[in-house]
mmCIF file of C-alpha atoms in Angstrom:
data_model
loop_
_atom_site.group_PDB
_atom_site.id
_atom_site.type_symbol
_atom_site.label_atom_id
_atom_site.label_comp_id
_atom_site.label_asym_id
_atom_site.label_seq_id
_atom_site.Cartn_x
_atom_site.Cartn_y
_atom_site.Cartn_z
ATOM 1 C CA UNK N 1 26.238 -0.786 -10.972
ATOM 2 C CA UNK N 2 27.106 3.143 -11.439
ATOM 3 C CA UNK N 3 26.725 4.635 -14.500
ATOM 4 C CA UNK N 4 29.807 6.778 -14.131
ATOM 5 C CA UNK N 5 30.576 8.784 -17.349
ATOM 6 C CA UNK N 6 30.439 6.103 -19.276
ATOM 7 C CA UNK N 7 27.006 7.131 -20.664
ATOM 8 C CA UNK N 8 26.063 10.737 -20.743
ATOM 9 C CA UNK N 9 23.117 11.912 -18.893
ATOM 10 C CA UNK N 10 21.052 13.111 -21.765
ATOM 11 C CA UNK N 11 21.890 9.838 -23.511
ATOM 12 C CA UNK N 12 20.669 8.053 -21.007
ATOM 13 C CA UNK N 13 17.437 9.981 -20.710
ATOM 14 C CA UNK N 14 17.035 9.656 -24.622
ATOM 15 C CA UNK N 15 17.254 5.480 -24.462
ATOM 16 C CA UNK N 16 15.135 5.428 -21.476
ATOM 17 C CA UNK N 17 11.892 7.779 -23.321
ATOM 18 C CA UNK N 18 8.997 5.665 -24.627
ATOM 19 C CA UNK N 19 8.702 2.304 -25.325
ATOM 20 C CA UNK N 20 12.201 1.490 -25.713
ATOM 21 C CA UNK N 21 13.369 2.623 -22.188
ATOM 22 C CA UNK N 22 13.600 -1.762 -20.929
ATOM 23 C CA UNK N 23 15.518 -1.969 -24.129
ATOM 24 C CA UNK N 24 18.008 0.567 -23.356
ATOM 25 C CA UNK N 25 18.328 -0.699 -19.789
ATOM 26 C CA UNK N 26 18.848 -4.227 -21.156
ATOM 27 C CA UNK N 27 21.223 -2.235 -23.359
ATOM 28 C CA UNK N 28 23.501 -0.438 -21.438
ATOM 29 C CA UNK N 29 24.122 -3.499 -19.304
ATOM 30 C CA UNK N 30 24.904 -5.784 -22.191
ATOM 31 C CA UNK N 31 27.766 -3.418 -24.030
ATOM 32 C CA UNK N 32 29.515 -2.826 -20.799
ATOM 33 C CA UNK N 33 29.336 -6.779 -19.709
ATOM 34 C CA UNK N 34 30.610 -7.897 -23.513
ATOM 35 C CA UNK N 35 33.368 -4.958 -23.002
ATOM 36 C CA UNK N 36 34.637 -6.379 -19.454
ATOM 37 C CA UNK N 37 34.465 -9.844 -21.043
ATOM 38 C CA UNK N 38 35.518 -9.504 -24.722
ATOM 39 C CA UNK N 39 32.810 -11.453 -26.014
ATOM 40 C CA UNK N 40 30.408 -10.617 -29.276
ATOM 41 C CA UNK N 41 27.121 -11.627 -29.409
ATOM 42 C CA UNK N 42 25.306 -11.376 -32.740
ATOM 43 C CA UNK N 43 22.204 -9.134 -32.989
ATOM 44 C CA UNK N 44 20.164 -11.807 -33.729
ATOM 45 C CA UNK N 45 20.536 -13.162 -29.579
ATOM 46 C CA UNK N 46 20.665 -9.323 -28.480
ATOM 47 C CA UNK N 47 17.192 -8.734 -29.953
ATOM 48 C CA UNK N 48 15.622 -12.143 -28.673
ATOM 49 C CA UNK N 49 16.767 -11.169 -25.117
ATOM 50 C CA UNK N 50 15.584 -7.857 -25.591
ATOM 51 C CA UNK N 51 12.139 -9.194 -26.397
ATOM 52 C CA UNK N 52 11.806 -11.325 -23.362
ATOM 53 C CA UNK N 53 13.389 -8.502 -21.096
ATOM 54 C CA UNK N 54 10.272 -6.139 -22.328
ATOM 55 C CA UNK N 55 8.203 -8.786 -22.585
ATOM 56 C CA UNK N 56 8.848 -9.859 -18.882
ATOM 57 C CA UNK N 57 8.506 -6.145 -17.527
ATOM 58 C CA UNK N 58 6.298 -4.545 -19.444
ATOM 59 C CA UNK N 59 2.767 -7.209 -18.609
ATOM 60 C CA UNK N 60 3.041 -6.030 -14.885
ATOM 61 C CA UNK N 61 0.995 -4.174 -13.096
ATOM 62 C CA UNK N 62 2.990 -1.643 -11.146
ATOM 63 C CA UNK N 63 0.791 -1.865 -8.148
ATOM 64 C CA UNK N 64 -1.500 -4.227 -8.536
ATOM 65 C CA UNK N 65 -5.024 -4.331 -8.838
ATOM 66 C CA UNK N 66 -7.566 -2.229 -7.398
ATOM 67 C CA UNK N 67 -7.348 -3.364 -3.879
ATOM 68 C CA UNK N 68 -3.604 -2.407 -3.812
ATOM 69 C CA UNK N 69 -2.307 -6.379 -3.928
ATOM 70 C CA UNK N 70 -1.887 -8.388 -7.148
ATOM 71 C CA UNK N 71 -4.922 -10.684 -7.549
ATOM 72 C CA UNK N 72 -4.954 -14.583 -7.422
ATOM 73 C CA UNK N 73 -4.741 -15.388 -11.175
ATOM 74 C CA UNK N 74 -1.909 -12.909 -11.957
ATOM 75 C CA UNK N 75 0.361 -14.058 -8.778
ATOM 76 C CA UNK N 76 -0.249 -17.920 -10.750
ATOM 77 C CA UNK N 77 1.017 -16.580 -13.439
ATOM 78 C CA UNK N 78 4.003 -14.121 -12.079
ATOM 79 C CA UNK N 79 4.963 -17.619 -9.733
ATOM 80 C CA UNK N 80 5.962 -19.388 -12.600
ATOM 81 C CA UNK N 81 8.021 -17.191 -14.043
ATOM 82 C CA UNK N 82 9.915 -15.345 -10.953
ATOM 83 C CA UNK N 83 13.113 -14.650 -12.653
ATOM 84 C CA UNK N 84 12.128 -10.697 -13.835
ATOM 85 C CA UNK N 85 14.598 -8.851 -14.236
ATOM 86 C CA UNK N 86 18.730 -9.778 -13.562
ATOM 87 C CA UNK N 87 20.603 -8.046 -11.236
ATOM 88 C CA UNK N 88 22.675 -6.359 -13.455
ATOM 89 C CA UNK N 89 19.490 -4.785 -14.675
ATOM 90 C CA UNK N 90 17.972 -3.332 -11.237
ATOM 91 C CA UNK N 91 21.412 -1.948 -10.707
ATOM 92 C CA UNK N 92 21.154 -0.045 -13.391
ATOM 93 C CA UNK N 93 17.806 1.158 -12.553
ATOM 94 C CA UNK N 94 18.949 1.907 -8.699
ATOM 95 C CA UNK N 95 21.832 4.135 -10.469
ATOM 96 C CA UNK N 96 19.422 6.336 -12.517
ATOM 97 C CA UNK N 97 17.240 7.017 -9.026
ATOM 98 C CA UNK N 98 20.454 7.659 -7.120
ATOM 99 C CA UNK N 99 22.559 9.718 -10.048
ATOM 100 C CA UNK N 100 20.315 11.739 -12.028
ATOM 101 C CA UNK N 101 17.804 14.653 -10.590
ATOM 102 C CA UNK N 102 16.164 14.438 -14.031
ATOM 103 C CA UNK N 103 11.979 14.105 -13.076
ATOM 104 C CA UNK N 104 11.371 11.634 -16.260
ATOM 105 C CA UNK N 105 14.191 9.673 -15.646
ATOM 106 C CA UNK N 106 13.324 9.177 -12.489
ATOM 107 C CA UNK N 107 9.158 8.581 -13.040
ATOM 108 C CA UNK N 108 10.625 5.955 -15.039
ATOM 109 C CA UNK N 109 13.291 4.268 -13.509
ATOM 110 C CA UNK N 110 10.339 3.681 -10.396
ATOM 111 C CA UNK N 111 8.296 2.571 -12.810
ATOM 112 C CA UNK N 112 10.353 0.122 -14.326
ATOM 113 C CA UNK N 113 11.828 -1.002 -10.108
ATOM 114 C CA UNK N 114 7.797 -1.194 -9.651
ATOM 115 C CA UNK N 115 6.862 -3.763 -12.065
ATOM 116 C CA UNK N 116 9.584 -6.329 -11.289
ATOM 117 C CA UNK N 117 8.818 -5.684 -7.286
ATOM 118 C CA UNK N 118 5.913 -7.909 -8.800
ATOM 119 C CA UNK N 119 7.792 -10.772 -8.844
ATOM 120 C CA UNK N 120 8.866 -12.053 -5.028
ATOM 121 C CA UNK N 121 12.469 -12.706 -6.412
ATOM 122 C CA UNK N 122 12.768 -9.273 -7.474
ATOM 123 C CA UNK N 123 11.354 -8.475 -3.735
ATOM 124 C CA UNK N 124 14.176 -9.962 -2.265
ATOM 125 C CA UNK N 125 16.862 -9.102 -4.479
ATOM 126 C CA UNK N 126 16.045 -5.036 -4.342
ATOM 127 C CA UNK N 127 16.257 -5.544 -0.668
ATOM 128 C CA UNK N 128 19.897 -7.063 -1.240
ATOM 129 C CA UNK N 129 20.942 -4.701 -3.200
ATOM 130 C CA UNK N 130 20.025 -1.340 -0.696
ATOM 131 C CA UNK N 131 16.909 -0.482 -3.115
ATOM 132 C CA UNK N 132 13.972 -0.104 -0.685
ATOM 133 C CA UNK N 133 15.961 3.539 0.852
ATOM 134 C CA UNK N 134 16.743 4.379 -2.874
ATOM 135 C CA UNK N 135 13.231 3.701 -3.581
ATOM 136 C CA UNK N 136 11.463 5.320 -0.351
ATOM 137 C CA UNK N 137 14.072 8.288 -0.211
ATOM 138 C CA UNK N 138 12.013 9.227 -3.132
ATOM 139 C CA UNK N 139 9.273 10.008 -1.263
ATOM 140 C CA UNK N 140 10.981 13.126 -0.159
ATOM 141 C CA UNK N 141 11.167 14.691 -4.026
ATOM 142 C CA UNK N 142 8.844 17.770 -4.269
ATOM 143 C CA UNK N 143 8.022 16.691 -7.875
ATOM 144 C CA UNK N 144 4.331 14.633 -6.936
ATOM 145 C CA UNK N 145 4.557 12.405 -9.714
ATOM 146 C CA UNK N 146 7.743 10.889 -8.219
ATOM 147 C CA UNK N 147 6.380 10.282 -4.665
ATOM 148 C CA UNK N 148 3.450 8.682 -5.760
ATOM 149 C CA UNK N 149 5.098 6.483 -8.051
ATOM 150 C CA UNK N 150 7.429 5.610 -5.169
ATOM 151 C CA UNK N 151 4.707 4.571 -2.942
ATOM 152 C CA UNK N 152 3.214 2.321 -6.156
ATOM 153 C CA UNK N 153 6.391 0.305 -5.921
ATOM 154 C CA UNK N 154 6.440 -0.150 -2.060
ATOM 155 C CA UNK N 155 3.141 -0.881 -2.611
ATOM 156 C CA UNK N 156 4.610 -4.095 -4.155
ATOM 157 C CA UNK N 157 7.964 -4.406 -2.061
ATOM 158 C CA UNK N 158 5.628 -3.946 1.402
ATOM 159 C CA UNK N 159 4.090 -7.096 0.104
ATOM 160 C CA UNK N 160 6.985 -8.829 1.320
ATOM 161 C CA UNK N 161 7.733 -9.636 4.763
ATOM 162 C CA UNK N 162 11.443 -9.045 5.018
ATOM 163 C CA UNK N 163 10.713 -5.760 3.331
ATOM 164 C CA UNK N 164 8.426 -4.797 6.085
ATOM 165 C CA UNK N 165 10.797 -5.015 8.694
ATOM 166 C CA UNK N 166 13.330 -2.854 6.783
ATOM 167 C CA UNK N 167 10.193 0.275 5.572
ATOM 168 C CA UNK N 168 8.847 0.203 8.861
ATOM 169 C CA UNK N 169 11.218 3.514 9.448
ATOM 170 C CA UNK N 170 9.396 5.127 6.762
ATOM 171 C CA UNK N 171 6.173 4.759 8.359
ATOM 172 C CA UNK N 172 6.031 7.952 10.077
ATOM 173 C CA UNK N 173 6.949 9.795 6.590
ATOM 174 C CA UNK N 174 3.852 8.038 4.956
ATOM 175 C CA UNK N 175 1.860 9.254 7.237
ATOM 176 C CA UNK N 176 3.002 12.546 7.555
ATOM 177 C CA UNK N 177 2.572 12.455 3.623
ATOM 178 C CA UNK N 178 -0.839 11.503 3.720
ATOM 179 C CA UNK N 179 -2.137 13.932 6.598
ATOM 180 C CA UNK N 180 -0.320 17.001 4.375
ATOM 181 C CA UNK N 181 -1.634 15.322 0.489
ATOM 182 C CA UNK N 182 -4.333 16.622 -1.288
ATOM 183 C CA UNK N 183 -7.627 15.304 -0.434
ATOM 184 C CA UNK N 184 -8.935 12.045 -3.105
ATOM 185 C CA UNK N 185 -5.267 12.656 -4.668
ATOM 186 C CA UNK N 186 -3.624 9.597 -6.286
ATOM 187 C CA UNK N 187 -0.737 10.214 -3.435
ATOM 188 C CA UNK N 188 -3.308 9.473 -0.925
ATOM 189 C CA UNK N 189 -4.355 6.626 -2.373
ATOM 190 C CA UNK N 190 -1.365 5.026 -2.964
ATOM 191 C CA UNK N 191 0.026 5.707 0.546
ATOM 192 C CA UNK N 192 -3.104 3.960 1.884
ATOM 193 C CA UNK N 193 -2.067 1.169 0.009
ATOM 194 C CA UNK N 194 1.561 0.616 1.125
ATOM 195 C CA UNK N 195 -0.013 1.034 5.052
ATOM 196 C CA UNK N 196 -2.864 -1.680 4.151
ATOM 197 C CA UNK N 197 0.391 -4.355 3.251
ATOM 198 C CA UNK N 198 2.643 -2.928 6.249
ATOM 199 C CA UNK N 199 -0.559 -3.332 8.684
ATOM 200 C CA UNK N 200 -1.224 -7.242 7.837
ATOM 201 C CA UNK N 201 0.593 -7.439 10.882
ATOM 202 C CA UNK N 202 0.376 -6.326 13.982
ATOM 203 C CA UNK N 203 3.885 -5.689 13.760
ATOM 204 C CA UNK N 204 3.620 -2.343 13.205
ATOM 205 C CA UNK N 205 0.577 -1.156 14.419
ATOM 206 C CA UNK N 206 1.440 1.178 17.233
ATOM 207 C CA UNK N 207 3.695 3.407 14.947
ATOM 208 C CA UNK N 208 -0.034 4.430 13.466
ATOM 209 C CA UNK N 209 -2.107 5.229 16.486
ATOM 210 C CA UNK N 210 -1.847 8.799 16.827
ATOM 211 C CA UNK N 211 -2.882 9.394 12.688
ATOM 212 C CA UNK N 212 -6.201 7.135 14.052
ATOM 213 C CA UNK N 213 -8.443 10.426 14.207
ATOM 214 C CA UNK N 214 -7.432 11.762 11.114
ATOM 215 C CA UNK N 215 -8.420 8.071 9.413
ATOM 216 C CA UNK N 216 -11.804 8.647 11.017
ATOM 217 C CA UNK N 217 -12.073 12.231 9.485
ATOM 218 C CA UNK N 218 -11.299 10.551 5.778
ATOM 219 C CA UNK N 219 -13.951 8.190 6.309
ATOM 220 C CA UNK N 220 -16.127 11.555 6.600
ATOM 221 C CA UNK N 221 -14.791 13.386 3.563
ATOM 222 C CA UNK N 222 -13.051 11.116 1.400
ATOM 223 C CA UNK N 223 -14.329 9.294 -2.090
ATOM 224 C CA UNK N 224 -15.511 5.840 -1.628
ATOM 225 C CA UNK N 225 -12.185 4.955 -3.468
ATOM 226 C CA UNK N 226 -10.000 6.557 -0.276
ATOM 227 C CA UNK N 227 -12.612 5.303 2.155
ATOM 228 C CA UNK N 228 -12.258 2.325 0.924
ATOM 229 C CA UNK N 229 -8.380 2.197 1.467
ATOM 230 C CA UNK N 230 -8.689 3.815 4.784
ATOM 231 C CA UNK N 231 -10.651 1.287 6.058
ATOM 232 C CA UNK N 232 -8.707 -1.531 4.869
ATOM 233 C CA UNK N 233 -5.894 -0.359 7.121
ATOM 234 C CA UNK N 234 -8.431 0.367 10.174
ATOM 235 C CA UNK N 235 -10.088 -2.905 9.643
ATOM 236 C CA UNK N 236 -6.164 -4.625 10.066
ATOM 237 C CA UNK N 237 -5.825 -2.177 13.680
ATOM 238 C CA UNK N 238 -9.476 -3.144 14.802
ATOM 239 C CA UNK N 239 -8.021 -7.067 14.358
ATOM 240 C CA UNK N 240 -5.720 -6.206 17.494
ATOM 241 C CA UNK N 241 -6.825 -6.297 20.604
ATOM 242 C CA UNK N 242 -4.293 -4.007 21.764
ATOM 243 C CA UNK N 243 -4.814 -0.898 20.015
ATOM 244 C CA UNK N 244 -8.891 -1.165 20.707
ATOM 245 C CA UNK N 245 -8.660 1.941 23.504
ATOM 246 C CA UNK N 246 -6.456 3.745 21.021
ATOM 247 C CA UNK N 247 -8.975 3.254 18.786
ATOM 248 C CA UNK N 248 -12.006 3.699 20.923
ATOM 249 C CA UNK N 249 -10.123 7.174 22.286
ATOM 250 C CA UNK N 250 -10.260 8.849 19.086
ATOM 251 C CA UNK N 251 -11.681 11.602 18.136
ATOM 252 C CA UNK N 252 -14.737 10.793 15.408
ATOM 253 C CA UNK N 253 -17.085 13.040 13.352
ATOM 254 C CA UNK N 254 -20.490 13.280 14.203
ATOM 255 C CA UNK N 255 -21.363 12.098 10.695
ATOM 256 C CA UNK N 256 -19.692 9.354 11.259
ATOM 257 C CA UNK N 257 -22.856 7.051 11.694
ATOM 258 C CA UNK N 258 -24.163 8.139 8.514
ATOM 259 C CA UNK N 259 -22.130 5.558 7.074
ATOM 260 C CA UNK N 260 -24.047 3.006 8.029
ATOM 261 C CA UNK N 261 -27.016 3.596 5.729
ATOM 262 C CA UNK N 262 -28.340 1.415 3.962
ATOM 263 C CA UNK N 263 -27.750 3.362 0.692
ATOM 264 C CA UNK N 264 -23.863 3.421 1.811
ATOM 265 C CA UNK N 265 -22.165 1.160 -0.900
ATOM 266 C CA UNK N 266 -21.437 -2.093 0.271
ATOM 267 C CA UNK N 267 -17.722 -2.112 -0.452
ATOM 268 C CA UNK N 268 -17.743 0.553 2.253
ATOM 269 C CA UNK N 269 -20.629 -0.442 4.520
ATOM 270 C CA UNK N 270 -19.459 -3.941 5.113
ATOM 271 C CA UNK N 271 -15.928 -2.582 5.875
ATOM 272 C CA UNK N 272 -17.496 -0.374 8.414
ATOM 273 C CA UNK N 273 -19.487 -3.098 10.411
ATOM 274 C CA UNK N 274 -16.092 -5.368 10.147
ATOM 275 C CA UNK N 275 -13.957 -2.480 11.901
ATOM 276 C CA UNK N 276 -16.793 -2.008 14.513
ATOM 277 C CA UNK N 277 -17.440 -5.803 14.986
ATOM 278 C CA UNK N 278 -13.949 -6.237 15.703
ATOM 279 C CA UNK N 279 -14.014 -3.528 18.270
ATOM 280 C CA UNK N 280 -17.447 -4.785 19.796
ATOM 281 C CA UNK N 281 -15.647 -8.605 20.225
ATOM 282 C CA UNK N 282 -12.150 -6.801 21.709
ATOM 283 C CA UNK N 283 -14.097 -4.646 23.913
ATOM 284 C CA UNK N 284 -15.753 -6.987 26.037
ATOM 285 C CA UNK N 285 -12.348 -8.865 26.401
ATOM 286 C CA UNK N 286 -11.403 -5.852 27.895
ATOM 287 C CA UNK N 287 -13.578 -5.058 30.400
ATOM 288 C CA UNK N 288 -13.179 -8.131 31.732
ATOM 289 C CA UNK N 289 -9.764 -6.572 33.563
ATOM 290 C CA UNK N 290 -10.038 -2.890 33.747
ATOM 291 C CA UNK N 291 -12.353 0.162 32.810
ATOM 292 C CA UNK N 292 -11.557 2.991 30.606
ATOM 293 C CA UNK N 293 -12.950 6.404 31.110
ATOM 294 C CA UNK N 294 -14.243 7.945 27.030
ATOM 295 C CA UNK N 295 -14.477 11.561 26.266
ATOM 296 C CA UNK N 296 -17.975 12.881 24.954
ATOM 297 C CA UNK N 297 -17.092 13.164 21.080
ATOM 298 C CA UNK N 298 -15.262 9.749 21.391
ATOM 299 C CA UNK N 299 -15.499 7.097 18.647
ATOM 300 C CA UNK N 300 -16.608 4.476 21.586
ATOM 301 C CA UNK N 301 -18.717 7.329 23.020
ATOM 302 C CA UNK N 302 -20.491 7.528 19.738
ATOM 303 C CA UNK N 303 -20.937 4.256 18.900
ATOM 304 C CA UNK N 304 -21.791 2.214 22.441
ATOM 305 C CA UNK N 305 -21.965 4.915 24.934
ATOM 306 C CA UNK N 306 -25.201 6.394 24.205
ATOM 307 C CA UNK N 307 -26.041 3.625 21.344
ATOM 308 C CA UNK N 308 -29.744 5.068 20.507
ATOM 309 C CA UNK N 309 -28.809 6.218 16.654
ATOM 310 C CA UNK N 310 -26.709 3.644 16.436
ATOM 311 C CA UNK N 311 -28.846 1.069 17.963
ATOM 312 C CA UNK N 312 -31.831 2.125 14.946
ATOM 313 C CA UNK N 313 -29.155 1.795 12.081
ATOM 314 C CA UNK N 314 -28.315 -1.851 12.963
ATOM 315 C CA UNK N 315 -31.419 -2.432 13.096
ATOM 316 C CA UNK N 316 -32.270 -1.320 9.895
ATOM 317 C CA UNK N 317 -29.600 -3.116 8.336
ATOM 318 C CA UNK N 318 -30.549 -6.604 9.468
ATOM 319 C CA UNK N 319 -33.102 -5.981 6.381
ATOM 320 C CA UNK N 320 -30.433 -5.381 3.959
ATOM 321 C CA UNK N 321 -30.404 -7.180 0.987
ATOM 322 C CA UNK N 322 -26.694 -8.371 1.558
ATOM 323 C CA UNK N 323 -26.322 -11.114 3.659
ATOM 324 C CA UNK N 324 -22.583 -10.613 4.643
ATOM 325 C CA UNK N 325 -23.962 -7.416 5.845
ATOM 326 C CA UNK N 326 -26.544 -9.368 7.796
ATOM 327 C CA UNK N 327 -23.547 -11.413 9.075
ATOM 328 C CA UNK N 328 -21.511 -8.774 10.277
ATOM 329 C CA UNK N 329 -24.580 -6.797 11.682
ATOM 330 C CA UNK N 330 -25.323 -9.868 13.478
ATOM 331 C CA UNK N 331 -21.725 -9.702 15.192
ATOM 332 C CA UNK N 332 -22.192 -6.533 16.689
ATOM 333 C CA UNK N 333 -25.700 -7.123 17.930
ATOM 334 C CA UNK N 334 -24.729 -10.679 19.602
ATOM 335 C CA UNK N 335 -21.935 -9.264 21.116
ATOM 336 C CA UNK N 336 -23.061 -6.276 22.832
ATOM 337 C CA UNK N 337 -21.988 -6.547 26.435
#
């Protein structure tokens, strides 16, 4: 639905401020459909849809919960109730990111897009109506609110297969975005987040490989909050056998072993022995059929070429108080070739 000049800008900016902004949304739509149509409704039945429109929108989390997908209890909850918000409503929403340059407008209009991406309905029906381009083209403002609340609602559309196949040509902007963001930012965060749902599969995995080293260098320097989210995406490469030499070729720190202390937290340490587990196991498929020659500073290089540091931090973890990190140590270790 276009605006046209039916509603001023400024208007429009002035209904969608604060709390109210679902309420003007839900607005806007209603006058023009009872206009086309000819029909009155009483205030009394405007309000009560108002309600449920807010109501509906405004419980969402626009990107889920800390792990970047939205947990079991709330996805019980958003499955019986996948209606969100009506077409005529997203439209609306699509128009303000399309027509308007205005920075709140915009922050909000994502917003708003965001929270009913929670709903897989929603999912599908922006990707009917041309919204994941409106949404992603976003990531191209210069204003770094917008961008990042772009990436929180691919964050939720990328949870959607269908929608994978059509923001897999935004890949290589996400990544250029997170190589040029500011280090711990909440861009880079959220960027991690839309590559952890778009690397489920290994669909998609080789469009990644050369941004590999720098994923090893934020494992160095990032917060446990982005190492975290870094390794949730190299954890999904390390499950494919294919990319293991692309993976193996990189380029690591030397400091890179010094997350596997024991004093490492375990979010991050058990992440860590999954990704090199995974590339232990895929290894020895490997050279079963061919060898593969490893530069010095290597990650392979560093981690089974000259294993002696390596070799002592395993073996100080199979102490660990943890048993999953027991388990995972235990991988590694049995599958040495």
């Amino acid at each position: 639905m276009s605006l046209g000049g039916k509603w001023p800008l400024r208007l429009t900016v002035g209904l969608l401020a604060g709390a109210g902004g679902l309420y003007a949304l839900y607005k806007l739509t209603t006058l023009n459909r009872d206009r086309e149509e000819g029909e009155s409704r009483s205030g009394g039945d405007c309000e009560s849809k108002k309600q449920n429109l807010l109501h509906r929108v405004s419980c969402l989390q626009v990107a889920g919960d800390s792990e970047g997908t939205v947990d079991t209890q709330q996805g019980g909850v958003l499955a019986k109730h996948p209606d969100g918000l009506e077409q005529q409503h997203l439209q609306v929403v699509l128009g303000l990111l399309q027509g308007t340059s205005d920075a709140s407008t915009r922050e909000l209009a994502l917003v708003t897009v965001g929270n009913s991406a929670a709903f897989t309905i929603n999912q599908d029906l922006i990707r009917n109506l041309g919204g994941l381009n409106v949404i992603a083209n976003c990531l191209l403002d210069e204003v770094m609110s917008i961008k990042v609340k772009a990436m929180n609602a691919l964050n939720n559309l990328s949870m959607n297969v269908a929608n994978q196949e059509k923001l897999k040509i935004w890949i290589p902007q996400i990544l250029e975005i997170l190589e040029a963001s500011m280090l711990n930012s909440e861009l880079q965060v959220a960027g991690f987040r839309v590559l952890t749902n778009l690397s489920v599969t290994n669909n998609y995995h080789h469009m990644m490989t050369n941004s590999i080293p720098h994923f090893l260098k934020l494992l160095v320097e990032g917060t446990e909050n982005v190492k975290v989210q870094v390794l949730k995406v190299l954890v999904n490469l390390s499950a494919n056998p294919d990319l293991t030499n692309d993976l193996l070729c990189a380029q690591a720190p030397s400091s890179f072993l010094l997350l596997f202390d024991s004093c490492v937290n375990k979010e991050v340490l058990l992440r860590m022995l999954m990704f090199v587990a995974n590339l232990r196991e895929n290894l020895n498929l490997l050279q079963v059929s061919s060898q593969h020659e490893y530069e010095v500073e290597s990650l392979h290089s560093l981690l089974f070429g000259n294993p002696t540091q390596f070799s002592h931090e395993l073996a100080t973890l199979m102490s660990h108080q943890d048993n999953e990190v027991k388990q995972q140590v235990a991988r590694i270790i049995t599958k040495r070739a």
